[in-house]
mmCIF file of C-alpha atoms in Angstrom:
data_model
loop_
_atom_site.group_PDB
_atom_site.id
_atom_site.type_symbol
_atom_site.label_atom_id
_atom_site.label_comp_id
_atom_site.label_asym_id
_atom_site.label_seq_id
_atom_site.Cartn_x
_atom_site.Cartn_y
_atom_site.Cartn_z
ATOM 1 C CA UNK U 1 -78.233 -51.390 15.678
ATOM 2 C CA UNK U 2 -80.306 -48.210 15.437
ATOM 3 C CA UNK U 3 -77.188 -46.080 15.819
ATOM 4 C CA UNK U 4 -75.475 -47.930 12.961
ATOM 5 C CA UNK U 5 -78.568 -47.567 10.766
ATOM 6 C CA UNK U 6 -78.758 -43.887 11.605
ATOM 7 C CA UNK U 7 -75.093 -43.305 10.723
ATOM 8 C CA UNK U 8 -75.564 -45.223 7.475
ATOM 9 C CA UNK U 9 -78.643 -43.138 6.710
ATOM 10 C CA UNK U 10 -76.766 -39.903 7.349
ATOM 11 C CA UNK U 11 -74.016 -41.060 4.960
ATOM 12 C CA UNK U 12 -76.593 -41.785 2.253
ATOM 13 C CA UNK U 13 -78.247 -38.455 2.915
ATOM 14 C CA UNK U 14 -74.945 -36.606 2.519
ATOM 15 C CA UNK U 15 -74.219 -38.389 -0.771
ATOM 16 C CA UNK U 16 -77.583 -37.762 -2.359
ATOM 17 C CA UNK U 17 -77.658 -34.227 -1.024
ATOM 18 C CA UNK U 18 -74.348 -33.589 -2.799
ATOM 19 C CA UNK U 19 -76.032 -34.791 -5.991
ATOM 20 C CA UNK U 20 -78.765 -32.214 -5.458
ATOM 21 C CA UNK U 21 -81.707 -34.605 -5.456
ATOM 22 C CA UNK U 22 -82.879 -33.997 -1.873
ATOM 23 C CA UNK U 23 -83.219 -30.228 -1.866
ATOM 24 C CA UNK U 24 -86.956 -30.161 -2.518
ATOM 25 C CA UNK U 25 -87.874 -32.853 0.086
ATOM 26 C CA UNK U 26 -85.537 -31.274 2.649
ATOM 27 C CA UNK U 27 -87.128 -27.871 2.122
ATOM 28 C CA UNK U 28 -90.538 -29.434 2.606
ATOM 29 C CA UNK U 29 -89.351 -31.167 5.782
ATOM 30 C CA UNK U 30 -87.730 -27.961 7.055
ATOM 31 C CA UNK U 31 -90.969 -26.053 6.543
ATOM 32 C CA UNK U 32 -92.855 -28.644 8.608
ATOM 33 C CA UNK U 33 -90.151 -29.016 11.300
ATOM 34 C CA UNK U 34 -90.590 -26.519 14.168
ATOM 35 C CA UNK U 35 -87.052 -27.273 15.418
ATOM 36 C CA UNK U 36 -85.426 -25.999 12.232
ATOM 37 C CA UNK U 37 -83.657 -22.689 12.736
ATOM 38 C CA UNK U 38 -85.217 -19.768 10.863
ATOM 39 C CA UNK U 39 -83.002 -18.212 8.227
ATOM 40 C CA UNK U 40 -81.800 -14.679 9.014
ATOM 41 C CA UNK U 41 -82.767 -13.555 5.539
ATOM 42 C CA UNK U 42 -86.027 -15.093 4.477
ATOM 43 C CA UNK U 43 -85.771 -15.996 0.808
ATOM 44 C CA UNK U 44 -88.414 -15.177 -1.714
ATOM 45 C CA UNK U 45 -91.187 -17.806 -1.583
ATOM 46 C CA UNK U 46 -91.077 -18.205 -5.349
ATOM 47 C CA UNK U 47 -87.268 -18.574 -5.433
ATOM 48 C CA UNK U 48 -86.129 -20.530 -2.365
ATOM 49 C CA UNK U 49 -82.424 -20.307 -1.681
ATOM 50 C CA UNK U 50 -80.159 -23.262 -0.899
ATOM 51 C CA UNK U 51 -80.374 -24.808 2.561
ATOM 52 C CA UNK U 52 -77.694 -23.615 4.959
ATOM 53 C CA UNK U 53 -75.484 -25.984 6.953
ATOM 54 C CA UNK U 54 -77.290 -24.947 10.147
ATOM 55 C CA UNK U 55 -80.645 -25.825 8.613
ATOM 56 C CA UNK U 56 -79.385 -29.236 7.452
ATOM 57 C CA UNK U 57 -77.870 -29.947 10.900
ATOM 58 C CA UNK U 58 -81.135 -28.984 12.584
ATOM 59 C CA UNK U 59 -83.099 -31.302 10.290
ATOM 60 C CA UNK U 60 -80.719 -34.229 10.827
ATOM 61 C CA UNK U 61 -80.750 -33.771 14.607
ATOM 62 C CA UNK U 62 -84.511 -34.205 14.661
ATOM 63 C CA UNK U 63 -84.838 -37.068 12.154
ATOM 64 C CA UNK U 64 -84.999 -40.769 12.926
ATOM 65 C CA UNK U 65 -83.411 -43.410 10.664
ATOM 66 C CA UNK U 66 -86.870 -44.293 9.332
ATOM 67 C CA UNK U 67 -87.504 -40.672 8.424
ATOM 68 C CA UNK U 68 -84.158 -40.515 6.625
ATOM 69 C CA UNK U 69 -85.063 -43.671 4.674
ATOM 70 C CA UNK U 70 -88.402 -42.175 3.684
ATOM 71 C CA UNK U 71 -86.729 -38.921 2.664
ATOM 72 C CA UNK U 72 -84.236 -40.732 0.432
ATOM 73 C CA UNK U 73 -87.030 -42.789 -1.167
ATOM 74 C CA UNK U 74 -89.124 -39.672 -1.753
ATOM 75 C CA UNK U 75 -86.201 -37.856 -3.370
ATOM 76 C CA UNK U 76 -85.325 -40.849 -5.560
ATOM 77 C CA UNK U 77 -88.959 -41.191 -6.652
ATOM 78 C CA UNK U 78 -89.160 -37.499 -7.535
ATOM 79 C CA UNK U 79 -85.912 -37.756 -9.505
ATOM 80 C CA UNK U 80 -87.153 -40.792 -11.433
ATOM 81 C CA UNK U 81 -90.377 -38.983 -12.297
ATOM 82 C CA UNK U 82 -88.432 -36.032 -13.697
ATOM 83 C CA UNK U 83 -86.098 -38.300 -15.686
ATOM 84 C CA UNK U 84 -89.021 -40.337 -17.006
ATOM 85 C CA UNK U 85 -90.727 -37.193 -18.278
ATOM 86 C CA UNK U 86 -87.501 -36.087 -19.972
ATOM 87 C CA UNK U 87 -87.070 -39.479 -21.661
ATOM 88 C CA UNK U 88 -90.696 -39.512 -22.837
ATOM 89 C CA UNK U 89 -90.269 -36.045 -24.350
ATOM 90 C CA UNK U 90 -87.055 -37.119 -26.116
ATOM 91 C CA UNK U 91 -88.657 -40.310 -27.427
ATOM 92 C CA UNK U 92 -91.517 -38.282 -28.911
ATOM 93 C CA UNK U 93 -89.012 -36.052 -30.731
ATOM 94 C CA UNK U 94 -86.984 -39.103 -31.785
ATOM 95 C CA UNK U 95 -90.131 -40.720 -33.170
ATOM 96 C CA UNK U 96 -90.783 -37.650 -35.314
ATOM 97 C CA UNK U 97 -87.316 -37.864 -36.900
ATOM 98 C CA UNK U 98 -87.623 -41.641 -37.277
ATOM 99 C CA UNK U 99 -91.028 -41.392 -38.995
ATOM 100 C CA UNK U 100 -89.609 -38.846 -41.460
ATOM 101 C CA UNK U 101 -86.725 -41.203 -42.216
ATOM 102 C CA UNK U 102 -89.075 -44.162 -42.713
ATOM 103 C CA UNK U 103 -91.181 -42.048 -45.068
ATOM 104 C CA UNK U 104 -88.125 -41.405 -47.244
ATOM 105 C CA UNK U 105 -87.919 -37.730 -46.269
ATOM 106 C CA UNK U 106 -84.237 -37.975 -45.484
ATOM 107 C CA UNK U 107 -83.343 -34.270 -45.527
ATOM 108 C CA UNK U 108 -86.213 -33.475 -43.174
ATOM 109 C CA UNK U 109 -85.232 -36.429 -40.978
ATOM 110 C CA UNK U 110 -81.632 -35.177 -40.825
ATOM 111 C CA UNK U 111 -82.829 -31.696 -39.847
ATOM 112 C CA UNK U 112 -85.068 -33.130 -37.107
ATOM 113 C CA UNK U 113 -82.373 -35.510 -35.815
ATOM 114 C CA UNK U 114 -79.770 -32.740 -35.752
ATOM 115 C CA UNK U 115 -81.791 -31.005 -33.029
ATOM 116 C CA UNK U 116 -81.602 -34.144 -30.872
ATOM 117 C CA UNK U 117 -77.921 -35.096 -31.012
ATOM 118 C CA UNK U 118 -75.556 -33.993 -28.286
ATOM 119 C CA UNK U 119 -72.018 -35.395 -28.183
ATOM 120 C CA UNK U 120 -71.843 -34.681 -24.446
ATOM 121 C CA UNK U 121 -74.449 -37.394 -23.768
ATOM 122 C CA UNK U 122 -73.458 -41.055 -23.962
ATOM 123 C CA UNK U 123 -76.745 -42.852 -23.247
ATOM 124 C CA UNK U 124 -78.278 -45.538 -25.453
ATOM 125 C CA UNK U 125 -80.902 -43.021 -26.536
ATOM 126 C CA UNK U 126 -78.147 -40.592 -27.533
ATOM 127 C CA UNK U 127 -76.404 -43.341 -29.522
ATOM 128 C CA UNK U 128 -79.693 -44.102 -31.292
ATOM 129 C CA UNK U 129 -80.186 -40.415 -32.090
ATOM 130 C CA UNK U 130 -76.672 -40.110 -33.518
ATOM 131 C CA UNK U 131 -77.083 -43.274 -35.580
ATOM 132 C CA UNK U 132 -80.396 -42.087 -37.025
ATOM 133 C CA UNK U 133 -78.780 -38.717 -37.810
ATOM 134 C CA UNK U 134 -75.885 -40.449 -39.616
ATOM 135 C CA UNK U 135 -78.277 -42.618 -41.633
ATOM 136 C CA UNK U 136 -80.398 -39.624 -42.630
ATOM 137 C CA UNK U 137 -77.300 -37.640 -43.652
ATOM 138 C CA UNK U 138 -76.033 -40.522 -45.786
ATOM 139 C CA UNK U 139 -79.397 -41.008 -47.497
ATOM 140 C CA UNK U 140 -79.738 -37.273 -48.166
ATOM 141 C CA UNK U 141 -76.409 -37.164 -50.017
ATOM 142 C CA UNK U 142 -74.137 -35.865 -47.257
ATOM 143 C CA UNK U 143 -71.648 -38.710 -46.691
ATOM 144 C CA UNK U 144 -68.905 -36.491 -45.227
ATOM 145 C CA UNK U 145 -70.990 -35.416 -42.231
ATOM 146 C CA UNK U 146 -72.511 -38.900 -41.997
ATOM 147 C CA UNK U 147 -69.037 -40.404 -41.541
ATOM 148 C CA UNK U 148 -68.154 -37.750 -38.971
ATOM 149 C CA UNK U 149 -71.322 -38.564 -37.011
ATOM 150 C CA UNK U 150 -70.469 -42.275 -37.071
ATOM 151 C CA UNK U 151 -67.045 -41.356 -35.723
ATOM 152 C CA UNK U 152 -68.721 -39.344 -32.955
ATOM 153 C CA UNK U 153 -70.449 -42.547 -31.840
ATOM 154 C CA UNK U 154 -67.192 -44.526 -31.938
ATOM 155 C CA UNK U 155 -65.295 -41.825 -30.086
ATOM 156 C CA UNK U 156 -67.834 -40.906 -27.410
ATOM 157 C CA UNK U 157 -70.055 -44.001 -27.092
ATOM 158 C CA UNK U 158 -67.881 -47.041 -27.931
ATOM 159 C CA UNK U 159 -69.521 -49.132 -25.206
ATOM 160 C CA UNK U 160 -72.953 -48.806 -26.821
ATOM 161 C CA UNK U 161 -71.913 -51.892 -28.722
ATOM 162 C CA UNK U 162 -74.803 -52.370 -31.157
ATOM 163 C CA UNK U 163 -74.703 -48.775 -32.405
ATOM 164 C CA UNK U 164 -70.902 -48.538 -32.348
ATOM 165 C CA UNK U 165 -70.489 -51.741 -34.353
ATOM 166 C CA UNK U 166 -73.055 -50.657 -36.944
ATOM 167 C CA UNK U 167 -71.461 -47.198 -37.135
ATOM 168 C CA UNK U 168 -67.992 -48.638 -37.789
ATOM 169 C CA UNK U 169 -69.337 -50.790 -40.608
ATOM 170 C CA UNK U 170 -71.423 -47.943 -42.060
ATOM 171 C CA UNK U 171 -68.440 -45.561 -41.967
ATOM 172 C CA UNK U 172 -66.237 -48.108 -43.758
ATOM 173 C CA UNK U 173 -68.841 -48.630 -46.484
ATOM 174 C CA UNK U 174 -69.318 -44.880 -46.916
ATOM 175 C CA UNK U 175 -65.566 -44.340 -47.193
ATOM 176 C CA UNK U 176 -65.555 -47.025 -49.880
ATOM 177 C CA UNK U 177 -68.344 -45.351 -51.866
ATOM 178 C CA UNK U 178 -66.523 -42.018 -51.586
ATOM 179 C CA UNK U 179 -63.404 -43.595 -53.080
ATOM 180 C CA UNK U 180 -61.463 -43.256 -49.820
ATOM 181 C CA UNK U 181 -60.187 -46.806 -49.936
ATOM 182 C CA UNK U 182 -57.347 -46.308 -47.451
ATOM 183 C CA UNK U 183 -59.734 -45.019 -44.769
ATOM 184 C CA UNK U 184 -62.213 -47.777 -45.684
ATOM 185 C CA UNK U 185 -59.518 -50.417 -45.163
ATOM 186 C CA UNK U 186 -58.599 -48.987 -41.765
ATOM 187 C CA UNK U 187 -62.219 -48.725 -40.640
ATOM 188 C CA UNK U 188 -63.029 -52.272 -41.759
ATOM 189 C CA UNK U 189 -59.986 -53.526 -39.827
ATOM 190 C CA UNK U 190 -61.055 -51.498 -36.783
ATOM 191 C CA UNK U 191 -64.569 -52.947 -36.977
ATOM 192 C CA UNK U 192 -63.313 -56.543 -37.037
ATOM 193 C CA UNK U 193 -60.757 -55.889 -34.300
ATOM 194 C CA UNK U 194 -63.217 -54.335 -31.849
ATOM 195 C CA UNK U 195 -66.660 -55.662 -32.759
ATOM 196 C CA UNK U 196 -66.040 -59.071 -34.363
ATOM 197 C CA UNK U 197 -68.478 -60.812 -32.001
ATOM 198 C CA UNK U 198 -71.350 -58.649 -33.270
ATOM 199 C CA UNK U 199 -70.748 -59.517 -36.944
ATOM 200 C CA UNK U 200 -72.105 -62.640 -38.627
ATOM 201 C CA UNK U 201 -69.645 -65.048 -40.237
ATOM 202 C CA UNK U 202 -70.483 -64.201 -43.860
ATOM 203 C CA UNK U 203 -70.089 -60.446 -43.274
ATOM 204 C CA UNK U 204 -66.852 -60.965 -41.344
ATOM 205 C CA UNK U 205 -65.365 -63.036 -44.178
ATOM 206 C CA UNK U 206 -66.387 -60.381 -46.701
ATOM 207 C CA UNK U 207 -64.787 -57.640 -44.594
ATOM 208 C CA UNK U 208 -61.556 -59.596 -44.107
ATOM 209 C CA UNK U 209 -61.329 -60.190 -47.851
ATOM 210 C CA UNK U 210 -61.607 -56.438 -48.467
ATOM 211 C CA UNK U 211 -59.018 -55.670 -45.800
ATOM 212 C CA UNK U 212 -56.590 -58.125 -47.415
ATOM 213 C CA UNK U 213 -57.229 -56.672 -50.890
ATOM 214 C CA UNK U 214 -56.744 -53.059 -49.796
ATOM 215 C CA UNK U 215 -53.751 -53.936 -47.620
ATOM 216 C CA UNK U 216 -52.065 -55.502 -50.636
ATOM 217 C CA UNK U 217 -52.629 -52.275 -52.594
ATOM 218 C CA UNK U 218 -51.653 -49.752 -49.932
ATOM 219 C CA UNK U 219 -48.607 -51.479 -48.465
ATOM 220 C CA UNK U 220 -46.841 -50.341 -51.676
ATOM 221 C CA UNK U 221 -49.323 -48.205 -53.643
ATOM 222 C CA UNK U 222 -46.804 -46.954 -56.192
ATOM 223 C CA UNK U 223 -45.572 -50.463 -56.904
ATOM 224 C CA UNK U 224 -49.165 -51.667 -57.264
ATOM 225 C CA UNK U 225 -49.974 -48.813 -59.645
ATOM 226 C CA UNK U 226 -46.867 -49.484 -61.713
ATOM 227 C CA UNK U 227 -47.851 -53.149 -62.108
ATOM 228 C CA UNK U 228 -51.449 -52.283 -63.003
ATOM 229 C CA UNK U 229 -50.339 -49.605 -65.480
ATOM 230 C CA UNK U 230 -47.931 -52.025 -67.116
ATOM 231 C CA UNK U 231 -50.753 -54.547 -67.521
ATOM 232 C CA UNK U 232 -53.042 -51.919 -69.063
ATOM 233 C CA UNK U 233 -50.275 -50.795 -71.415
ATOM 234 C CA UNK U 234 -49.814 -54.394 -72.509
ATOM 235 C CA UNK U 235 -53.541 -54.768 -73.157
ATOM 236 C CA UNK U 236 -53.740 -51.500 -75.091
ATOM 237 C CA UNK U 237 -50.752 -52.525 -77.194
ATOM 238 C CA UNK U 238 -52.791 -55.570 -78.229
ATOM 239 C CA UNK U 239 -55.772 -53.279 -78.976
ATOM 240 C CA UNK U 240 -57.626 -54.790 -76.050
ATOM 241 C CA UNK U 241 -59.761 -52.053 -74.505
ATOM 242 C CA UNK U 242 -62.541 -54.291 -73.250
ATOM 243 C CA UNK U 243 -64.388 -54.154 -69.936
ATOM 244 C CA UNK U 244 -61.562 -55.670 -67.879
ATOM 245 C CA UNK U 245 -59.095 -53.101 -69.226
ATOM 246 C CA UNK U 246 -61.529 -50.246 -68.557
ATOM 247 C CA UNK U 247 -62.160 -51.527 -65.026
ATOM 248 C CA UNK U 248 -58.422 -51.498 -64.345
ATOM 249 C CA UNK U 249 -58.160 -47.970 -65.745
ATOM 250 C CA UNK U 250 -60.906 -46.815 -63.383
ATOM 251 C CA UNK U 251 -59.228 -48.567 -60.457
ATOM 252 C CA UNK U 252 -55.877 -46.914 -61.250
ATOM 253 C CA UNK U 253 -57.439 -43.455 -61.386
ATOM 254 C CA UNK U 254 -59.409 -44.172 -58.177
ATOM 255 C CA UNK U 255 -56.260 -45.192 -56.275
ATOM 256 C CA UNK U 256 -54.358 -42.148 -57.569
ATOM 257 C CA UNK U 257 -57.269 -39.933 -56.588
ATOM 258 C CA UNK U 258 -57.380 -41.440 -53.086
ATOM 259 C CA UNK U 259 -53.615 -40.996 -52.626
ATOM 260 C CA UNK U 260 -53.888 -37.343 -53.652
ATOM 261 C CA UNK U 261 -56.809 -36.681 -51.303
ATOM 262 C CA UNK U 262 -55.029 -38.446 -48.445
ATOM 263 C CA UNK U 263 -51.940 -36.306 -49.037
ATOM 264 C CA UNK U 264 -54.153 -33.199 -48.991
ATOM 265 C CA UNK U 265 -55.767 -34.400 -45.750
ATOM 266 C CA UNK U 266 -52.342 -34.786 -44.189
ATOM 267 C CA UNK U 267 -51.133 -31.419 -45.466
ATOM 268 C CA UNK U 268 -54.323 -29.677 -44.332
ATOM 269 C CA UNK U 269 -54.213 -31.408 -40.931
ATOM 270 C CA UNK U 270 -50.781 -29.950 -40.191
ATOM 271 C CA UNK U 271 -51.218 -26.505 -41.769
ATOM 272 C CA UNK U 272 -54.806 -25.413 -41.209
ATOM 273 C CA UNK U 273 -55.528 -24.426 -37.584
ATOM 274 C CA UNK U 274 -59.232 -24.016 -38.222
ATOM 275 C CA UNK U 275 -59.756 -27.204 -40.191
ATOM 276 C CA UNK U 276 -61.664 -28.885 -37.417
ATOM 277 C CA UNK U 277 -64.131 -25.997 -37.428
ATOM 278 C CA UNK U 278 -64.971 -26.142 -41.154
ATOM 279 C CA UNK U 279 -67.848 -28.399 -40.360
ATOM 280 C CA UNK U 280 -69.248 -25.874 -37.918
ATOM 281 C CA UNK U 281 -70.035 -26.265 -34.236
ATOM 282 C CA UNK U 282 -71.446 -29.685 -33.512
ATOM 283 C CA UNK U 283 -74.827 -29.994 -31.823
ATOM 284 C CA UNK U 284 -74.550 -29.835 -28.053
ATOM 285 C CA UNK U 285 -71.002 -28.541 -28.019
ATOM 286 C CA UNK U 286 -70.441 -25.156 -26.390
ATOM 287 C CA UNK U 287 -68.132 -22.531 -27.821
ATOM 288 C CA UNK U 288 -65.751 -22.543 -24.851
ATOM 289 C CA UNK U 289 -65.596 -26.310 -24.680
ATOM 290 C CA UNK U 290 -65.077 -26.596 -28.419
ATOM 291 C CA UNK U 291 -62.308 -24.034 -28.447
ATOM 292 C CA UNK U 292 -60.555 -25.595 -25.475
ATOM 293 C CA UNK U 293 -60.805 -29.132 -26.749
ATOM 294 C CA UNK U 294 -59.766 -28.352 -30.280
ATOM 295 C CA UNK U 295 -57.076 -25.985 -29.121
ATOM 296 C CA UNK U 296 -55.505 -28.752 -27.055
ATOM 297 C CA UNK U 297 -55.634 -31.159 -29.948
ATOM 298 C CA UNK U 298 -54.135 -28.635 -32.348
ATOM 299 C CA UNK U 299 -51.346 -27.857 -29.915
ATOM 300 C CA UNK U 300 -50.411 -31.521 -29.793
ATOM 301 C CA UNK U 301 -50.600 -31.781 -33.566
ATOM 302 C CA UNK U 302 -48.308 -28.815 -33.948
ATOM 303 C CA UNK U 303 -45.691 -30.429 -31.717
ATOM 304 C CA UNK U 304 -45.914 -33.741 -33.516
ATOM 305 C CA UNK U 305 -45.910 -32.317 -37.022
ATOM 306 C CA UNK U 306 -49.626 -32.822 -37.627
ATOM 307 C CA UNK U 307 -52.027 -35.689 -37.271
ATOM 308 C CA UNK U 308 -51.160 -38.717 -39.356
ATOM 309 C CA UNK U 309 -54.271 -39.477 -41.430
ATOM 310 C CA UNK U 310 -52.911 -42.784 -42.689
ATOM 311 C CA UNK U 311 -53.389 -44.403 -39.262
ATOM 312 C CA UNK U 312 -56.807 -43.227 -38.006
ATOM 313 C CA UNK U 313 -58.339 -44.901 -34.968
ATOM 314 C CA UNK U 314 -55.381 -47.232 -34.504
ATOM 315 C CA UNK U 315 -56.118 -47.748 -30.823
ATOM 316 C CA UNK U 316 -59.169 -49.633 -29.651
ATOM 317 C CA UNK U 317 -61.949 -47.271 -28.633
ATOM 318 C CA UNK U 318 -63.106 -49.785 -26.044
ATOM 319 C CA UNK U 319 -60.112 -48.745 -23.961
ATOM 320 C CA UNK U 320 -60.363 -45.253 -22.412
ATOM 321 C CA UNK U 321 -57.865 -42.740 -23.707
ATOM 322 C CA UNK U 322 -57.126 -40.391 -26.555
ATOM 323 C CA UNK U 323 -58.652 -41.349 -29.880
ATOM 324 C CA UNK U 324 -56.813 -40.783 -33.125
ATOM 325 C CA UNK U 325 -59.140 -39.163 -35.607
ATOM 326 C CA UNK U 326 -58.169 -38.352 -39.203
ATOM 327 C CA UNK U 327 -58.789 -34.847 -40.530
ATOM 328 C CA UNK U 328 -61.972 -34.022 -42.372
ATOM 329 C CA UNK U 329 -61.797 -35.829 -45.710
ATOM 330 C CA UNK U 330 -60.410 -33.638 -48.443
ATOM 331 C CA UNK U 331 -62.770 -31.569 -50.552
ATOM 332 C CA UNK U 332 -60.015 -29.588 -52.272
ATOM 333 C CA UNK U 333 -59.450 -32.240 -54.922
ATOM 334 C CA UNK U 334 -62.521 -33.404 -56.791
ATOM 335 C CA UNK U 335 -60.989 -35.784 -59.304
ATOM 336 C CA UNK U 336 -63.219 -38.148 -61.255
ATOM 337 C CA UNK U 337 -62.745 -41.758 -60.256
ATOM 338 C CA UNK U 338 -63.802 -43.143 -63.623
ATOM 339 C CA UNK U 339 -62.854 -42.833 -67.266
ATOM 340 C CA UNK U 340 -59.306 -42.412 -68.569
ATOM 341 C CA UNK U 341 -56.719 -39.650 -68.416
ATOM 342 C CA UNK U 342 -57.937 -38.006 -71.635
ATOM 343 C CA UNK U 343 -61.348 -37.380 -70.088
ATOM 344 C CA UNK U 344 -59.980 -35.439 -67.124
ATOM 345 C CA UNK U 345 -60.095 -31.648 -67.266
ATOM 346 C CA UNK U 346 -56.778 -29.764 -67.794
ATOM 347 C CA UNK U 347 -56.947 -28.471 -64.216
ATOM 348 C CA UNK U 348 -57.342 -32.000 -62.830
ATOM 349 C CA UNK U 349 -54.530 -33.301 -65.024
ATOM 350 C CA UNK U 350 -52.256 -30.511 -63.838
ATOM 351 C CA UNK U 351 -53.148 -31.138 -60.190
ATOM 352 C CA UNK U 352 -52.503 -34.875 -60.462
ATOM 353 C CA UNK U 353 -49.191 -34.317 -62.227
ATOM 354 C CA UNK U 354 -48.090 -31.762 -59.620
ATOM 355 C CA UNK U 355 -48.964 -34.086 -56.776
ATOM 356 C CA UNK U 356 -47.319 -37.061 -58.439
ATOM 357 C CA UNK U 357 -44.072 -35.112 -58.775
ATOM 358 C CA UNK U 358 -44.012 -34.905 -54.982
ATOM 359 C CA UNK U 359 -45.284 -38.379 -54.164
ATOM 360 C CA UNK U 360 -43.868 -40.634 -56.843
ATOM 361 C CA UNK U 361 -40.230 -41.576 -57.128
ATOM 362 C CA UNK U 362 -38.181 -41.280 -60.329
ATOM 363 C CA UNK U 363 -38.498 -45.025 -60.754
ATOM 364 C CA UNK U 364 -42.218 -44.766 -61.575
ATOM 365 C CA UNK U 365 -42.498 -41.406 -63.320
ATOM 366 C CA UNK U 366 -41.631 -42.664 -66.791
ATOM 367 C CA UNK U 367 -44.064 -45.562 -66.456
ATOM 368 C CA UNK U 368 -46.938 -43.251 -65.500
ATOM 369 C CA UNK U 369 -46.063 -40.678 -68.155
ATOM 370 C CA UNK U 370 -46.025 -43.368 -70.852
ATOM 371 C CA UNK U 371 -49.270 -44.789 -69.527
ATOM 372 C CA UNK U 372 -51.061 -41.430 -69.694
ATOM 373 C CA UNK U 373 -49.729 -40.815 -73.201
ATOM 374 C CA UNK U 374 -51.045 -44.190 -74.299
ATOM 375 C CA UNK U 375 -54.510 -43.496 -72.841
ATOM 376 C CA UNK U 376 -54.665 -40.079 -74.514
ATOM 377 C CA UNK U 377 -54.018 -41.540 -78.003
#
């Protein structure tokens, strides 16, 4: 029985030694063990070198199973103490960022939270730090980076369910506020598909209603626009420019604007090799790792003709594997998602017309041209 216990203890010792958590206790034991072989080159007392295989063998030969058990317990206790101190220090820093956020100092909270986030960590504390950072960014008027941070949680910490679910919903709502209705639809659908059990019934019904509405629009966006434009033309012909007509005008311009931005996202995703770096190096991501990771992704995009931004995050993130991530949302086009055509600047009108010539078939061009002429009168 003692032999079996001893062998089991040696196996445990080898495993934890490989993890590096027994070096300090082993050194202490070696210093107190007269049977341990002296090292040929005595290391500096302030900077002890790693234990040699001969030293480890000598220690094991002179240790009983009980001593091995005690050594493992001592090492585990020391490791827990170190980890506990690290967590306490991180919680103190997290509390500082959280207090700033609660006080309404969102820019300061974002700056403080940015120092905490590290996409290489996937703990619950890391998920909380990322979520706080995303919230602070959104409140301080930086929705683009807020959405990207939410996506970091979904991509790297999908099993931190509470934070991942909230991040998916927050990202969808932010996309909606930014006028990126296609991305909002896809994110809402992703949220329901993967985190339905975390959403209350009323919220789930509201989300599903939005998904159905946006799906109806984007399954044939040009056909939807043609129908809406025809309705507005009919109303204007009857000199009906009331609130309902104006709301439809704003919705038409918003959908057109979203289609243009999505096309620019797709074009930029396949043509710009440095697009993923426009946002700068993310906290906790090294230069070599970033270059290698992004380089691999860009190589795949080049072979496939670019990332398809109309199907982001199609695959469930709860299943390990590659995650589809749309390009950074377009900032090239800054169209106004309200008002009518006559209120747009000449540059915006020209940009919309140029893009429509590429995206819209001959069947709809005359309808849109007549519609814009009517609005400009």
